[in-house]
mmCIF file of C-alpha atoms in Angstrom:
data_model
loop_
_atom_site.group_PDB
_atom_site.id
_atom_site.type_symbol
_atom_site.label_atom_id
_atom_site.label_comp_id
_atom_site.label_asym_id
_atom_site.label_seq_id
_atom_site.Cartn_x
_atom_site.Cartn_y
_atom_site.Cartn_z
ATOM 1 C CA UNK A 2 0.143 -0.216 0.140
ATOM 2 C CA UNK A 3 1.038 3.533 -0.527
ATOM 3 C CA UNK A 4 1.356 6.095 2.722
ATOM 4 C CA UNK A 5 3.872 7.685 4.306
ATOM 5 C CA UNK A 6 6.055 5.670 4.949
ATOM 6 C CA UNK A 7 6.428 4.418 1.047
ATOM 7 C CA UNK A 8 6.985 8.394 0.053
ATOM 8 C CA UNK A 9 8.434 9.811 3.150
ATOM 9 C CA UNK A 10 12.175 11.510 1.389
ATOM 10 C CA UNK A 11 10.483 10.449 -2.296
ATOM 11 C CA UNK A 12 11.447 12.631 -5.008
ATOM 12 C CA UNK A 13 9.704 11.178 -8.197
ATOM 13 C CA UNK A 14 6.847 8.946 -7.382
ATOM 14 C CA UNK A 15 5.911 7.322 -10.636
ATOM 15 C CA UNK A 16 3.346 5.174 -10.676
ATOM 16 C CA UNK A 17 2.165 2.632 -13.223
ATOM 17 C CA UNK A 18 -0.999 0.436 -13.619
ATOM 18 C CA UNK A 19 -1.220 -3.227 -12.960
ATOM 19 C CA UNK A 20 -1.418 -4.703 -15.699
ATOM 20 C CA UNK A 21 -3.680 -7.103 -16.015
ATOM 21 C CA UNK A 22 -1.982 -9.439 -19.240
ATOM 22 C CA UNK A 23 0.744 -10.249 -16.568
ATOM 23 C CA UNK A 24 -0.851 -12.357 -14.234
ATOM 24 C CA UNK A 25 -1.671 -16.121 -14.951
ATOM 25 C CA UNK A 26 -4.789 -16.377 -13.245
ATOM 26 C CA UNK A 27 -8.138 -13.906 -13.009
ATOM 27 C CA UNK A 28 -8.111 -13.992 -9.385
ATOM 28 C CA UNK A 29 -4.524 -13.269 -8.966
ATOM 29 C CA UNK A 30 -5.078 -9.961 -10.372
ATOM 30 C CA UNK A 31 -8.476 -8.823 -8.851
ATOM 31 C CA UNK A 32 -6.373 -9.045 -5.489
ATOM 32 C CA UNK A 33 -3.723 -6.729 -6.516
ATOM 33 C CA UNK A 34 -4.521 -4.594 -9.088
ATOM 34 C CA UNK A 35 -6.542 -1.329 -6.543
ATOM 35 C CA UNK A 36 -3.675 -1.943 -4.489
ATOM 36 C CA UNK A 37 -2.028 1.226 -5.959
ATOM 37 C CA UNK A 38 -3.403 3.643 -5.874
ATOM 38 C CA UNK A 39 -3.168 7.592 -5.436
ATOM 39 C CA UNK A 40 -5.694 9.397 -3.520
ATOM 40 C CA UNK A 41 -5.146 12.736 -1.503
ATOM 41 C CA UNK A 42 -4.568 11.103 1.401
ATOM 42 C CA UNK A 43 -1.442 9.513 -0.116
ATOM 43 C CA UNK A 44 -0.677 13.404 -1.628
ATOM 44 C CA UNK A 45 -1.158 14.808 1.299
ATOM 45 C CA UNK A 46 1.150 12.502 3.648
ATOM 46 C CA UNK A 47 4.413 12.731 0.580
ATOM 47 C CA UNK A 48 6.342 15.270 0.548
ATOM 48 C CA UNK A 49 6.004 18.907 -0.838
ATOM 49 C CA UNK A 50 8.251 18.972 -3.378
ATOM 50 C CA UNK A 51 8.269 15.387 -3.864
ATOM 51 C CA UNK A 52 6.545 15.322 -8.139
ATOM 52 C CA UNK A 53 3.912 12.569 -9.323
ATOM 53 C CA UNK A 54 4.412 11.076 -13.226
ATOM 54 C CA UNK A 55 2.302 8.205 -14.886
ATOM 55 C CA UNK A 56 2.984 7.252 -18.695
ATOM 56 C CA UNK A 57 -1.371 7.214 -19.103
ATOM 57 C CA UNK A 58 -3.593 6.809 -20.029
ATOM 58 C CA UNK A 59 -4.706 5.351 -16.227
ATOM 59 C CA UNK A 60 -7.531 3.113 -14.969
ATOM 60 C CA UNK A 61 -7.843 3.252 -11.609
ATOM 61 C CA UNK A 62 -4.311 4.128 -9.811
ATOM 62 C CA UNK A 63 -5.000 7.667 -9.814
ATOM 63 C CA UNK A 64 -7.824 9.130 -8.310
ATOM 64 C CA UNK A 65 -9.142 11.957 -10.374
ATOM 65 C CA UNK A 66 -8.974 14.441 -7.380
ATOM 66 C CA UNK A 67 -5.589 14.069 -7.074
ATOM 67 C CA UNK A 68 -5.020 15.963 -10.704
ATOM 68 C CA UNK A 69 -5.864 19.329 -9.572
ATOM 69 C CA UNK A 70 -2.861 18.631 -6.822
ATOM 70 C CA UNK A 71 0.980 21.050 -8.346
ATOM 71 C CA UNK A 72 2.852 17.481 -8.066
ATOM 72 C CA UNK A 73 0.899 15.651 -10.398
ATOM 73 C CA UNK A 74 2.560 16.814 -13.324
ATOM 74 C CA UNK A 75 1.626 13.834 -15.675
ATOM 75 C CA UNK A 76 -0.647 15.692 -18.353
ATOM 76 C CA UNK A 77 2.855 18.029 -18.850
ATOM 77 C CA UNK A 78 4.725 14.592 -18.860
ATOM 78 C CA UNK A 79 2.354 13.154 -21.652
ATOM 79 C CA UNK A 80 2.194 16.233 -23.046
ATOM 80 C CA UNK A 81 6.554 17.081 -23.786
ATOM 81 C CA UNK A 82 6.096 12.955 -24.575
ATOM 82 C CA UNK A 83 4.300 14.232 -27.519
ATOM 83 C CA UNK A 84 6.458 17.224 -28.951
ATOM 84 C CA UNK A 85 9.223 15.176 -28.602
ATOM 85 C CA UNK A 86 7.740 12.541 -31.230
ATOM 86 C CA UNK A 87 6.458 14.920 -33.560
ATOM 87 C CA UNK A 88 10.060 16.503 -32.937
ATOM 88 C CA UNK A 89 11.328 12.265 -34.000
ATOM 89 C CA UNK A 90 9.356 12.115 -36.672
ATOM 90 C CA UNK A 91 10.010 15.280 -38.018
ATOM 91 C CA UNK A 92 13.680 14.161 -38.075
ATOM 92 C CA UNK A 93 12.986 10.945 -39.427
ATOM 93 C CA UNK A 94 10.871 12.642 -41.860
ATOM 94 C CA UNK A 95 13.409 15.304 -43.029
ATOM 95 C CA UNK A 96 10.536 18.126 -42.861
ATOM 96 C CA UNK A 97 11.844 21.248 -41.434
#
């Protein structure tokens, strides 16, 4: 579980979803699928300068109520990734 002890001293919390396709049995996945959710309580216990990252899209691993926390940078992370991919495509295709 994510709690104060988990995030204490962290500069970055990078979260991904629990990947259902990695489990052989559905019941094993069901046991853990929501066990690592980032909520406002988790963020309240986290250091004030810690940032929260996620590759998106998300399922239930980050509560939508966390979106307004200034430490949640996953939308900026997603936008920056889009710009990097656009630049790479421009370089590969040779169009300025």
